[in-house]
XYZ file of C-alpha atoms in Angstrom:
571
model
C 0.000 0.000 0.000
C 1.407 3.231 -1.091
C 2.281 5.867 1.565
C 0.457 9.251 1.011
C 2.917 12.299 1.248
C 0.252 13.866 3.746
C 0.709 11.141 6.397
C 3.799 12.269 7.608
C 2.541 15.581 7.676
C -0.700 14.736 10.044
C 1.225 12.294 12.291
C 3.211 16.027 12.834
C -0.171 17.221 14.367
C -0.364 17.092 18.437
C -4.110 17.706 17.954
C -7.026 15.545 16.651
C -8.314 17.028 13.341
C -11.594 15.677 13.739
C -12.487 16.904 17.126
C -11.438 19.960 15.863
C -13.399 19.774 13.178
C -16.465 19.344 14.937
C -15.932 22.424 17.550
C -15.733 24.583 14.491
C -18.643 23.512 12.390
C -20.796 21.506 14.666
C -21.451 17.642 14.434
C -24.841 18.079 12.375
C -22.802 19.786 9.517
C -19.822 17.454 9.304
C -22.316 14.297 9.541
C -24.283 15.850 6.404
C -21.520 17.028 4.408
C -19.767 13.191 4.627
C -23.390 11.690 4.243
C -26.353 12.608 2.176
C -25.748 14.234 -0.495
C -22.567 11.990 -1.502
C -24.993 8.942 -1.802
C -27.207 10.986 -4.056
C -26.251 9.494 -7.585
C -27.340 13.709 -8.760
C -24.720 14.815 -7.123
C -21.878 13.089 -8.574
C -19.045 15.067 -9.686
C -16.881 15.356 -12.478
C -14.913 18.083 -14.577
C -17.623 18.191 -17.773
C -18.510 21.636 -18.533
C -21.792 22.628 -19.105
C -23.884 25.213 -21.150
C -25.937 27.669 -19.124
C -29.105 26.115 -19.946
C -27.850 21.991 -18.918
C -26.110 24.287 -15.451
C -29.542 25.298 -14.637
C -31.630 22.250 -15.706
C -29.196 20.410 -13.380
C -29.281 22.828 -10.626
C -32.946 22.128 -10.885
C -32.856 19.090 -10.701
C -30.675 18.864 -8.045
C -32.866 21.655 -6.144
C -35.889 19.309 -6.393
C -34.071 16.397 -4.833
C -33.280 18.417 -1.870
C -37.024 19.445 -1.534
C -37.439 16.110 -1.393
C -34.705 14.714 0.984
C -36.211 17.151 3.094
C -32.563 17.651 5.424
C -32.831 18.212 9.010
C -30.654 21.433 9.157
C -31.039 23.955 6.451
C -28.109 26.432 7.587
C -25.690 23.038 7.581
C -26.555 21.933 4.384
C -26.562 25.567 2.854
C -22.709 25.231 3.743
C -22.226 22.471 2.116
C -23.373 23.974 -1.084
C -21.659 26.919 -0.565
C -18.790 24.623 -1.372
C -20.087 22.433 -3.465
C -22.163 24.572 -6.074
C -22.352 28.717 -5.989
C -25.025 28.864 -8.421
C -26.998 25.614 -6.287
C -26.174 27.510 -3.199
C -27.821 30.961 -4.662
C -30.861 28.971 -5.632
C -32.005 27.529 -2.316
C -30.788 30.582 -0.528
C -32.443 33.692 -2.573
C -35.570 32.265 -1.552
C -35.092 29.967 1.798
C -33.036 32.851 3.551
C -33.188 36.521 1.818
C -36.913 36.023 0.036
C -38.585 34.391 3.343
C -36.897 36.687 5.567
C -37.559 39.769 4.238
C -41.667 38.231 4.737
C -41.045 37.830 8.048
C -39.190 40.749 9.076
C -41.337 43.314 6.943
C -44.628 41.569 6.311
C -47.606 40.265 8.480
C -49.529 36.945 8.851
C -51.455 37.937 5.617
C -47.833 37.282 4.122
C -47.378 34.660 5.762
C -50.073 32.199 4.247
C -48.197 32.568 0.335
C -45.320 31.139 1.155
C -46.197 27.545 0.097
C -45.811 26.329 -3.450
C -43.957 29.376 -4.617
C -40.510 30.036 -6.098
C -39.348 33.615 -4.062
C -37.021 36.487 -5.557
C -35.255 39.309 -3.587
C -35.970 42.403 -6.134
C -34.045 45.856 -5.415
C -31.494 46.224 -7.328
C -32.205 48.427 -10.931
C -30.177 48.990 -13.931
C -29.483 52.758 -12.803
C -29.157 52.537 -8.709
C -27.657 49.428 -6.134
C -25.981 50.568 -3.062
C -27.830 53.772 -3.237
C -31.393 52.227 -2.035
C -33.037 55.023 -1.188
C -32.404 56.528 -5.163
C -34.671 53.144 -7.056
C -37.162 54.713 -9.524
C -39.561 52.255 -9.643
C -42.844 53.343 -8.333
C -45.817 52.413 -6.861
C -49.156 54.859 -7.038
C -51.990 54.675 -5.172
C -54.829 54.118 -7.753
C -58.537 53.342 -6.861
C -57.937 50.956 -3.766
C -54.827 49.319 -5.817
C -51.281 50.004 -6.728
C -49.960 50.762 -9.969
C -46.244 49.896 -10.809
C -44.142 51.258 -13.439
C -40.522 51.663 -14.420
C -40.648 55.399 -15.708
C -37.208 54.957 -17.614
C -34.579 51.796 -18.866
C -32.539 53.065 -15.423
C -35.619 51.773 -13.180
C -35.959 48.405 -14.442
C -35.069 45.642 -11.693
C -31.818 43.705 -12.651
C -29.434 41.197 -11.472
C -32.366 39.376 -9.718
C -31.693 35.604 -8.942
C -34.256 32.909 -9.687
C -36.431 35.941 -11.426
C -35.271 34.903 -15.007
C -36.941 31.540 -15.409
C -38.366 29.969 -11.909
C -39.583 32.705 -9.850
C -43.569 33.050 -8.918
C -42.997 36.117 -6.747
C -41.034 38.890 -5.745
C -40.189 41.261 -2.899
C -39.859 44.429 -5.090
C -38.929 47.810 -3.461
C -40.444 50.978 -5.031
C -40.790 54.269 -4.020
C -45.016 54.843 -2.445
C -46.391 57.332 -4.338
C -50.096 58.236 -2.162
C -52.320 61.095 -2.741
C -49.571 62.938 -4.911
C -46.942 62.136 -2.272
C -43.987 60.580 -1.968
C -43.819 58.423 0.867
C -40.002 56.790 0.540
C -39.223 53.476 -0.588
C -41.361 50.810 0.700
C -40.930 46.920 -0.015
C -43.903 44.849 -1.610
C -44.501 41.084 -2.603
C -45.869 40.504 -5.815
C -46.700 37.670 -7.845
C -44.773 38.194 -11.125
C -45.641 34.620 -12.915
C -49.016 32.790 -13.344
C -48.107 29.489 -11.534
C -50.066 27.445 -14.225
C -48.418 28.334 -17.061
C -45.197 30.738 -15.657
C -45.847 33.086 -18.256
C -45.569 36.980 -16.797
C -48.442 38.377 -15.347
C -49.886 41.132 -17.383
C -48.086 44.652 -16.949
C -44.481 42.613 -16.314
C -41.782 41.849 -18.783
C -39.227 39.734 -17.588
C -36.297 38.507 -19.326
C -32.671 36.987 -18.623
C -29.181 39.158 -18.229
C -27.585 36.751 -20.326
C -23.736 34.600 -19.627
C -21.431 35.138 -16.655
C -18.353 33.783 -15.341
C -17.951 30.466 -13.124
C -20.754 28.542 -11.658
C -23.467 31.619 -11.594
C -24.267 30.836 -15.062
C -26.131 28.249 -12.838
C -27.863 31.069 -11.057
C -30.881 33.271 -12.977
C -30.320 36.506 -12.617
C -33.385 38.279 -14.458
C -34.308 41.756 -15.227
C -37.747 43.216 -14.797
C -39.744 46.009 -16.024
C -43.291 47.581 -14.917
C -46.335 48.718 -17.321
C -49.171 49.679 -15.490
C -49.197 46.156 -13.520
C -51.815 46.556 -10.748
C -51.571 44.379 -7.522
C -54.018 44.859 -4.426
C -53.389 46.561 -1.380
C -52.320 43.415 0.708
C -49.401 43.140 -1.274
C -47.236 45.678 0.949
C -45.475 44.601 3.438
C -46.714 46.225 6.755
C -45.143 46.211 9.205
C -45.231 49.460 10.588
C -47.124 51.098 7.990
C -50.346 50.841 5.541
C -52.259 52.288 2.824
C -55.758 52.009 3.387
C -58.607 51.477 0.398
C -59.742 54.781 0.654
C -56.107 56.280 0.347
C -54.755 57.200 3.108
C -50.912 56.257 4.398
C -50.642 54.939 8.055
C -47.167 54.909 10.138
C -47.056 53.848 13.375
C -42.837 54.372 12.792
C -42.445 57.218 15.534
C -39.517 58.300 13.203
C -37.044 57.671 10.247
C -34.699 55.850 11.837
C -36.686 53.617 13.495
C -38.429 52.740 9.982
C -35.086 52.099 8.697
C -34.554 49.929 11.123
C -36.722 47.162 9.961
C -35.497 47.468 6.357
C -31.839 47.453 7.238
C -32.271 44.166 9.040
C -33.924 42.705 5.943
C -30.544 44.135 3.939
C -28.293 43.090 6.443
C -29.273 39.273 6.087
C -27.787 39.027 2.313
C -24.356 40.908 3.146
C -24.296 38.889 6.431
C -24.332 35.699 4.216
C -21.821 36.908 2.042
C -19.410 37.199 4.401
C -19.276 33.487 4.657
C -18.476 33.371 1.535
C -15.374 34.765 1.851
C -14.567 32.352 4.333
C -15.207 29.932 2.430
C -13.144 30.615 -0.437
C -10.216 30.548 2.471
C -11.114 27.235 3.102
C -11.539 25.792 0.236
C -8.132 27.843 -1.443
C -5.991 26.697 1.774
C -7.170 22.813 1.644
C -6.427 22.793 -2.098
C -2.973 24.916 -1.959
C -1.625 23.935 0.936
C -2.644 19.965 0.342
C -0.962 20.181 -3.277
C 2.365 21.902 -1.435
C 2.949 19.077 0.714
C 2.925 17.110 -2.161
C 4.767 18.597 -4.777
C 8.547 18.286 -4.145
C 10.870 21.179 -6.419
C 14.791 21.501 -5.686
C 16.457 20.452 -2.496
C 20.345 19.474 -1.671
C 22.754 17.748 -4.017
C 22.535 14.213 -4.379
C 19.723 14.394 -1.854
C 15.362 14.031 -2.012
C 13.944 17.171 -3.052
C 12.188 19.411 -0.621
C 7.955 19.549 -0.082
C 6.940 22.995 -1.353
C 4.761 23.403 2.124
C 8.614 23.428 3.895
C 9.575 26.884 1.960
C 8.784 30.098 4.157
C 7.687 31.821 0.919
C 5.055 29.181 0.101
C 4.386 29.240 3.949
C 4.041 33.030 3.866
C 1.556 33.053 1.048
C -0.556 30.764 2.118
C -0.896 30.147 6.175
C -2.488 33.592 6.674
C -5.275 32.570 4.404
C -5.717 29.272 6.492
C -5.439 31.333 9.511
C -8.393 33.957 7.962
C -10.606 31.225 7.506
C -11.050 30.218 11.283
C -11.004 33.425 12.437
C -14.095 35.253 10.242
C -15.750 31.856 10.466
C -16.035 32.232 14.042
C -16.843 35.661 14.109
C -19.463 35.189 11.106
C -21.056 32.446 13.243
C -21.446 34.764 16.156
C -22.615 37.602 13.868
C -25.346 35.473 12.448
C -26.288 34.780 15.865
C -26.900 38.730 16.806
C -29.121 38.884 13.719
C -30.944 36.133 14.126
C -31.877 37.379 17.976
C -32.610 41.202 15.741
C -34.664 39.562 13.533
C -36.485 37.840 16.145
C -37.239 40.600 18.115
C -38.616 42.438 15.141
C -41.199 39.954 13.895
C -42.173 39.688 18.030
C -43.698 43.542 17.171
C -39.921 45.108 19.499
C -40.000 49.091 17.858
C -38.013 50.584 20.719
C -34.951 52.425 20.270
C -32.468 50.261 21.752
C -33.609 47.611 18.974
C -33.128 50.646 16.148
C -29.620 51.167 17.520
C -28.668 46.911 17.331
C -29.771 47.196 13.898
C -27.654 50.039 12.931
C -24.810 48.515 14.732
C -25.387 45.010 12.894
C -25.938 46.813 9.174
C -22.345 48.898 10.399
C -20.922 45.808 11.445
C -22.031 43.548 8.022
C -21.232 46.224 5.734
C -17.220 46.457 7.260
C -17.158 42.650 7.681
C -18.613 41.707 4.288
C -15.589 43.757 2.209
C -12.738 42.139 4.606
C -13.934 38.336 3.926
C -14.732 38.537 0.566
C -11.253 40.814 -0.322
C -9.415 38.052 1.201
C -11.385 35.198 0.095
C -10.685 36.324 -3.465
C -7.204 37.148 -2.505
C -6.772 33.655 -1.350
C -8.221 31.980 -4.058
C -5.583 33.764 -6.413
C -2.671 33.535 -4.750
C -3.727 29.122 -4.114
C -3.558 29.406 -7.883
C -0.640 31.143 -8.351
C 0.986 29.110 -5.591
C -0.154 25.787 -7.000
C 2.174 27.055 -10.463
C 0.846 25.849 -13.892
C -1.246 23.166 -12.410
C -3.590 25.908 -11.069
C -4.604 26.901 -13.848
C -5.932 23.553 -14.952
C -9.729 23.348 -14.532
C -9.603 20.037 -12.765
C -7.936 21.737 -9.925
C -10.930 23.986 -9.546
C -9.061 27.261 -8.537
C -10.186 28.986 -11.532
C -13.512 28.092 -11.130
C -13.876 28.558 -7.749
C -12.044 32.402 -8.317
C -14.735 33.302 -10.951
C -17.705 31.957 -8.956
C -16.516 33.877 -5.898
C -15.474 37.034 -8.003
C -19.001 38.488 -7.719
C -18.779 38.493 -3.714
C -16.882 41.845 -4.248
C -19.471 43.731 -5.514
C -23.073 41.840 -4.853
C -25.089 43.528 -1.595
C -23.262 46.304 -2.111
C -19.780 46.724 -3.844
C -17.189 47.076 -1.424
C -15.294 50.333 -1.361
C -18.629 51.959 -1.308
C -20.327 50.005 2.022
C -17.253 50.439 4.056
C -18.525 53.925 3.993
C -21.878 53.206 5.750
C -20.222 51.960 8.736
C -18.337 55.568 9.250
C -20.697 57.946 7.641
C -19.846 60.849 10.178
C -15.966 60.936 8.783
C -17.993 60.891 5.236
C -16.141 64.152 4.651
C -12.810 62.914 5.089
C -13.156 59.530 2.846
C -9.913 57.987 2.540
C -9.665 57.766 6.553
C -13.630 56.422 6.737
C -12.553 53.791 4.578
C -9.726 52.805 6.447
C -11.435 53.298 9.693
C -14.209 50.689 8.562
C -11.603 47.957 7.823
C -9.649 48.518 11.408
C -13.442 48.050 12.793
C -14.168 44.711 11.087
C -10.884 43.219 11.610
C -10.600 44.273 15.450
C -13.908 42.764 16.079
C -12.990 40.100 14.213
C -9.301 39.964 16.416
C -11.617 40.363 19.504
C -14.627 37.788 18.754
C -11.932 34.878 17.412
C -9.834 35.189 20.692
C -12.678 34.715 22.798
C -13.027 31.039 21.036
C -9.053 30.405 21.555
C -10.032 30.957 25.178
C -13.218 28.007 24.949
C -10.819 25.775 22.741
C -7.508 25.942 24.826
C -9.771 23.534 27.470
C -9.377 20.818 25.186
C -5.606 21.453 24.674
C -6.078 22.022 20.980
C -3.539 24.632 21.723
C -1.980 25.151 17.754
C -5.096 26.829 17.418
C -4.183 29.759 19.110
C -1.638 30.135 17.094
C -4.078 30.286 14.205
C -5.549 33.441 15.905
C -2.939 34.971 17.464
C -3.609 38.734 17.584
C -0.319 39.613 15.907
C -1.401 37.139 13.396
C -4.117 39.374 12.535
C -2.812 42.583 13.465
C -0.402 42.299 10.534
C -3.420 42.928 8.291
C -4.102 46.105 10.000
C -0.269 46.769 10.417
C 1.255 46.604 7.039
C -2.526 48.882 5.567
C -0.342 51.422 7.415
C -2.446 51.962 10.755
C 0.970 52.084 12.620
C 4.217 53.405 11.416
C 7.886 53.656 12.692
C 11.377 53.171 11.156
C 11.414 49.925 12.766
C 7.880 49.190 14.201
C 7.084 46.463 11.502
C 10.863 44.403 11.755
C 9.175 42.518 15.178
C 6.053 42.061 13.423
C 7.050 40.532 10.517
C 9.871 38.267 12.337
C 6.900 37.279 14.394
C 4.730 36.480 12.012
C 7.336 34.699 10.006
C 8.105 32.252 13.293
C 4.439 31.643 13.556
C 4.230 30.015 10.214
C 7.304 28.004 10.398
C 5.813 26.485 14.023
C 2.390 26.112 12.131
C 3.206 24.623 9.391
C 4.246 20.738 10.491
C 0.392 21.332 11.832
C -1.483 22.853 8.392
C -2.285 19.575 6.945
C -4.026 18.669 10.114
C -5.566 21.938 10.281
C -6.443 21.835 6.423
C -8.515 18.362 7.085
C -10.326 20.156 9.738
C -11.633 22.968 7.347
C -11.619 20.855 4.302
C -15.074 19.244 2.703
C -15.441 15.526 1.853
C -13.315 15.102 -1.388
C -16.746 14.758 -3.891
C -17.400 18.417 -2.075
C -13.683 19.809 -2.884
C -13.563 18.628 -6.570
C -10.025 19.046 -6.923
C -7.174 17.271 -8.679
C -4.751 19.012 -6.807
C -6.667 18.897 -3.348
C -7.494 15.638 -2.534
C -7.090 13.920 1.044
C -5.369 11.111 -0.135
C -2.636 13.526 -1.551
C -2.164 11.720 -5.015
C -2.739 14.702 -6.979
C -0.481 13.713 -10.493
C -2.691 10.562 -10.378
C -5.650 12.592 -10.472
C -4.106 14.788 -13.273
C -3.722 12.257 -15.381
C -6.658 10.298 -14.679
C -8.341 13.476 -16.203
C -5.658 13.523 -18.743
C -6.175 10.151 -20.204
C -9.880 11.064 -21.134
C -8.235 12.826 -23.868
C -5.534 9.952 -25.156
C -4.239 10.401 -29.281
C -7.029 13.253 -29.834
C -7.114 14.183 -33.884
C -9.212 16.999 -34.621
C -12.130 17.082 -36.927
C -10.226 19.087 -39.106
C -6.969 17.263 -39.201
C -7.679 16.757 -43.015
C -7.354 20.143 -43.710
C -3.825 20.367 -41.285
C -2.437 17.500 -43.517
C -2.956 19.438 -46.625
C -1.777 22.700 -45.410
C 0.980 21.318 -44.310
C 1.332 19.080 -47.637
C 0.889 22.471 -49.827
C 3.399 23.911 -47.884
C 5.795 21.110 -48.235
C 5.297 21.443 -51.925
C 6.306 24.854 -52.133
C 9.411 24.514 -50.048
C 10.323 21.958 -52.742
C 9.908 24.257 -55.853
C 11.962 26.746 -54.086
C-alpha cells in the first residue's frame, strides 16, 4: 500500500483534526456534508462543462431532490453547497433565507399564508441605482384601492435578480409609495410576477434573462424586470409598521425615520451577512487545495539528496498560512454575527419598535457592511494567490481554482460593492473619505481579532492549543499593520519576524488543520486537493480522457501542411 505524502505531515499534528473539526462547524454539519448528499447518484461530480441552460436544468434538478430529501438542518446543508455549487447555493438561498426573511421581518400573517408552493425572488437592485437604495425609480401609485407599478425609464428596471429569469412566482420588489400625490419613501412589496399554471408573466411585467457570466453563476438566474401599469391589491405591501388604506390614506405607526429604517436594514443586512461566509469559504476551500498540493509537490532540495515539499519553503508558507489562519477566524466571528441577527430579527417579527432595537440594527448593518468587504477581499485574494501558488497546475480546470475564483469574483461587488459600504459603517468621517474607509476595515478586523480570541479561550480547554496560534492577535494585526495603521522606522521588523516564526511552528500542523476545514473530497472537486494527496494521479486520470485526440479538421492540417511542403520543394 502506497504511503500518502500527507501522512507524515498529520502524524506532525499534536491535535485531533476531527475533534477539531467538529468544535468549528458543529457535528450536524460534518455528519451531512460526509453523508447525504454523496450517496445521491445527482450529485456526482466530475470536470464536464456545461452550457448555461444543462447548469440550470441540473441545478434544478438537483434543487428538487433536496425538496425532497427534506434535510434536518437547512443552515448546515446551505454550507455544504456553498462549497459544493455557488449557483446551487444561490438557488435555495435567494428564496429559503433573503426572500422568506424579508416576509417575516417586513410583512404580516397575511404574508405569511403565500409562502407555500412558490418560487421567491429578492428584487431591489435596478439597472441605474444598487448601493444607493433610497435613489430606485420604480414606483408604486396609489390608484382606486390598488397600486400601480411602473418603471418610468430603462434606469428603473429591476436587474441582477436571482431565480427571477426563469423559476420565480414572486417577488419582494422595493419601489418608491407614491399616495395622494406624495412621496412616501421606498417601501418593499410582494408581488406575484408569474401565473403558476403556465409561468408566463403576469400582465403589466416583462421579464427577461441578463444573459452569460463567469464560473458557476451561469447556474444562477439573474433576471431583469420592467413595470407597465401592472396593478396588484393593497395586501401586497409589506406592513409592518405602515399601511395604505382602500380609501387612500398612508398609516405609520414608525415614531420616526430611523426607526423605519430599522426594519429594512435588518432585511438588507441578512444578504451581506451571508456573504461574508463566503469569503470564508473561499479561504477554506483555497488553503485545503494549496496547501494539500504543497505538501505534495517536491521542487529543488540538496545535491545528491530528495527534493524538498513545497509546504517546507517560508515563501510558500508566507503566502498561504495567513489565508488558512483567515478562515477560522471570520468563520467564528461570522457564526457569532449570524447569531446577533438572528436574535434582531427575532425581536422584530415579536412587534420590538423601541430604540435600543433601532440602535442593534444600525450597529449590525455597520458591522455587516465592514465585515462583508474584509472576507470577501481576502477570500478572493486567497483563491488567487492558491492558484498562483499551485504554479501551472492551477490553472488547470480540474484543480478547480479557476472556477472557484470566478464563482466567488461576484462576492466583491453583490449587496453592495465594497469600497462603497465600508462607507456606511463611518458615515460621520464621510467628509474625510480615505480615513472612513480605512477606519471601517480597522473596525471589522478588530472585532474580528476580539470575537476569534474569545473562542481560543473556549478551545484551549481541550488542549487544541496550535489553534491559538491560528488566531494569534499579531497574526491578525499584521493585516491592520502593514494597511499602514501604525508606522515607525522599525515598528514592523518585530512584526514581521513574528509572524514569520508563527508560520514556520504552524506549518508541520497545516495539513491537520487543512482536514479540519476541508469538505469531503466529492465536495472539494479538486485534482490538486485531494485527502489522499495523489494529486499527479488525479491529473492524469483526467488527462487520459483525452488519449491520441485528432481533430475534426486534421484533413485540412495535412494538406496545409502538404501544400506547404510542396512549395518549399519548388523553391
Amino acid at each position: 500500500m502506497t504511503t500518502s505524502p500527507l501522512d507524515s505531515y498529520r502524524q506532525k499534528a499534536s491535535f485531533n483534526w476531527s475533534e477539531l473539526k467538529n468544535i468549528v462547524e458543529g457535528e450536524e454539519s460534518v455528519q451531512i456534508k460526509v453523508g447525504t448528499l454523496e450517496k445521491e447518484p445527482l450529485f456526482a461530480r466530475n470536470y464536464d462543462r456545461l452550457s448555461r441552460e444543462e447548469l440550470r436544468e441540473l441545478n434544478h434538478r438537483r434543487w428538487k431532490k433536496i425538496l425532497e430529501l427534506k434535510l434536518p438542518s437547512y443552515h448546515c446543508l446551505l454550507e455544504v453547497l456553498e462549497m459544493y455549487d455557488q449557483g446551487l447555493s444561490a438557488r435555495l438561498s435567494l428564496h429559503n433565507t433573503v426572500f422568506i426573511t424579508a416576509i417575516f421581518s417586513m410583512g404580516s400573517e397575511r404574508h405569511q399564508e403565500i409562502l407555500e408552493r412558490i418560487v421567491g425572488c429578492f428584487s431591489l437592485t435596478e439597472l441605474s441605482h444598487g448601493s444607493n437604495t433610497q435613489g430606485i425609480q420604480t414606483v408604486a401609485t396609489f390608484d382606486n384601492g390598488e397600486f400601480v407599478f411602473n418603471c418610468p425609464n430603462d434606469g428603473a428596471i429591476k436587474c441582477w435578480t436571482g431565480n427571477l429569469a426563469e423559476s420565480a412566482t414572486h417577488a419582494v420588489v422595493f419601489a418608491q409609495l407614491i399616495v395622494a400625490g406624495k412621496c412616501e419613501g421606498v417601501h418593499a412589496f410582494v408581488l406575484q410576477v408569474r401565473d403558476t399554471r403556465t409561468f408566463e408573466p403576469l400582465p403589466g411585467i416583462t421579464i427577461g434573462d441578463m444573459g452569460e457570466k463567469p464560473g458557476a453563476w451561469n447556474g444562477v438566474e439573474n433576471g431583469w424586470m420592467e413595470f407597465k401599469n401592472h396593478r396588484a391589491p393593497l395586501w401586497t405591501l409589506l406592513n409592518k409598521g405602515c399601511e395604505v388604506t382602500s380609501d387612500g390614506n398612508y398609516i405609520s405607526s414608525y415614531k420616526s425615520v430611523s426607526e423605519k429604517q430599522s426594519v429594512s436594514l435588518g432585511a438588507l443586512s441578512v444578504g451581506r451577512v451571508g456573504i461574508i461566509g463566503k469569503g470564508v469559504t473561499a479561504c477554506g476551500l483555497a488553503s485545503t487545495i494549496a496547501i494539500r498540493y504543497s505538501a505534495c509537490r517536491r521542487q529543488f532540495g540538496p545535491r545528491k539528496g530528495e527534493e524538498i515539499p513545497v509546504i517546507d519553503y517560508p515563501l510558500q508558507q508566507h503566502r498561504l498560512l495567513p489565508y488558512l489562519a483567515a478562515y477560522f477566524a471570520i468563520r467564528l466571528f461570522h457564526k457569532r454575527l449570524w447569531e446577533f441577527l438572528t436574535e434582531y430579527l427575532m425581536r422584530v417579527m415579536q412587534g420590538d419598535k423601541s430604540t435600543e432595537l433601532a440602535e442593534f440594527s444600525k450597529e449590525i448593518h455597520a458591522l455587516s457592511s465592514s465585515a462583508k468587504p474584509v472576507s470577501t477581499w481576502l477570500g478572493v485574494e486567497a483563491l488567487s494567490e492558491a492558484r498562483r501558488a499551485c504554479g501551472g497546475h492551477g490553472y488547470l480546470y480540474c484543480s478547480r481554482l479557476n472556477e472557484l475564483r470566478d464563482s466567488f469574483d461576484s462576492s466583491q461587488t453583490f449587496e453592495g460593492e465594497n469600497d462603497m459600504i465600508l462607507q456606511q459603517t463611518s458615515n460621520v468621517l464621510l467628509a474625510k473619505v480615505h480615513r472612513a474607509h480605512t477606519l471601517s476595515i480597522a473596525y471589522a478586523e478588530l472585532t474580528i481579532i476580539s470575537w476569534s480570541r474569545s473562542f481560543v479561550q473556549n478551545v484551549e480547554q481541550l488542549e487544541i492549543r496550535e489553534v491559538r496560534r491560528i488566531f494569534s492577535v499579531d497574526r491578525l494585526a499584521s493585516f491592520t499593520i502593514f494597511r499602514g495603521y501604525c508606522t515607525g522606522e522599525h515598528f514592523g521588523e518585530g512584526i514581521r519576524s513574528n509572524i514569520r516564526q508563527l508560520e514556520a511552528e504552524l506549518a508541520p500542523a497545516a495539513i491537520s488543520l487543512v482536514d479540519a476545514v476541508a469538505p469531503p473530497d466529492f465536495v472539494l472537486n479538486s485534482a490538486l486537493g485531494a485527502s489522499d494527496g495523489s494529486p499527479y494521479e488525479h491529473m492524469m486520470r483526467e488527462f487520459r480522457k483525452h488519449t491520441n485526440p485528432r481533430p475534426n479538421w486534421w484533413k485540412d492540417l495535412r494538406d496545409v501542411l502538404e501544400q506547404s511542403s510542396t512549395r518549399q520543394s519548388k523553391l
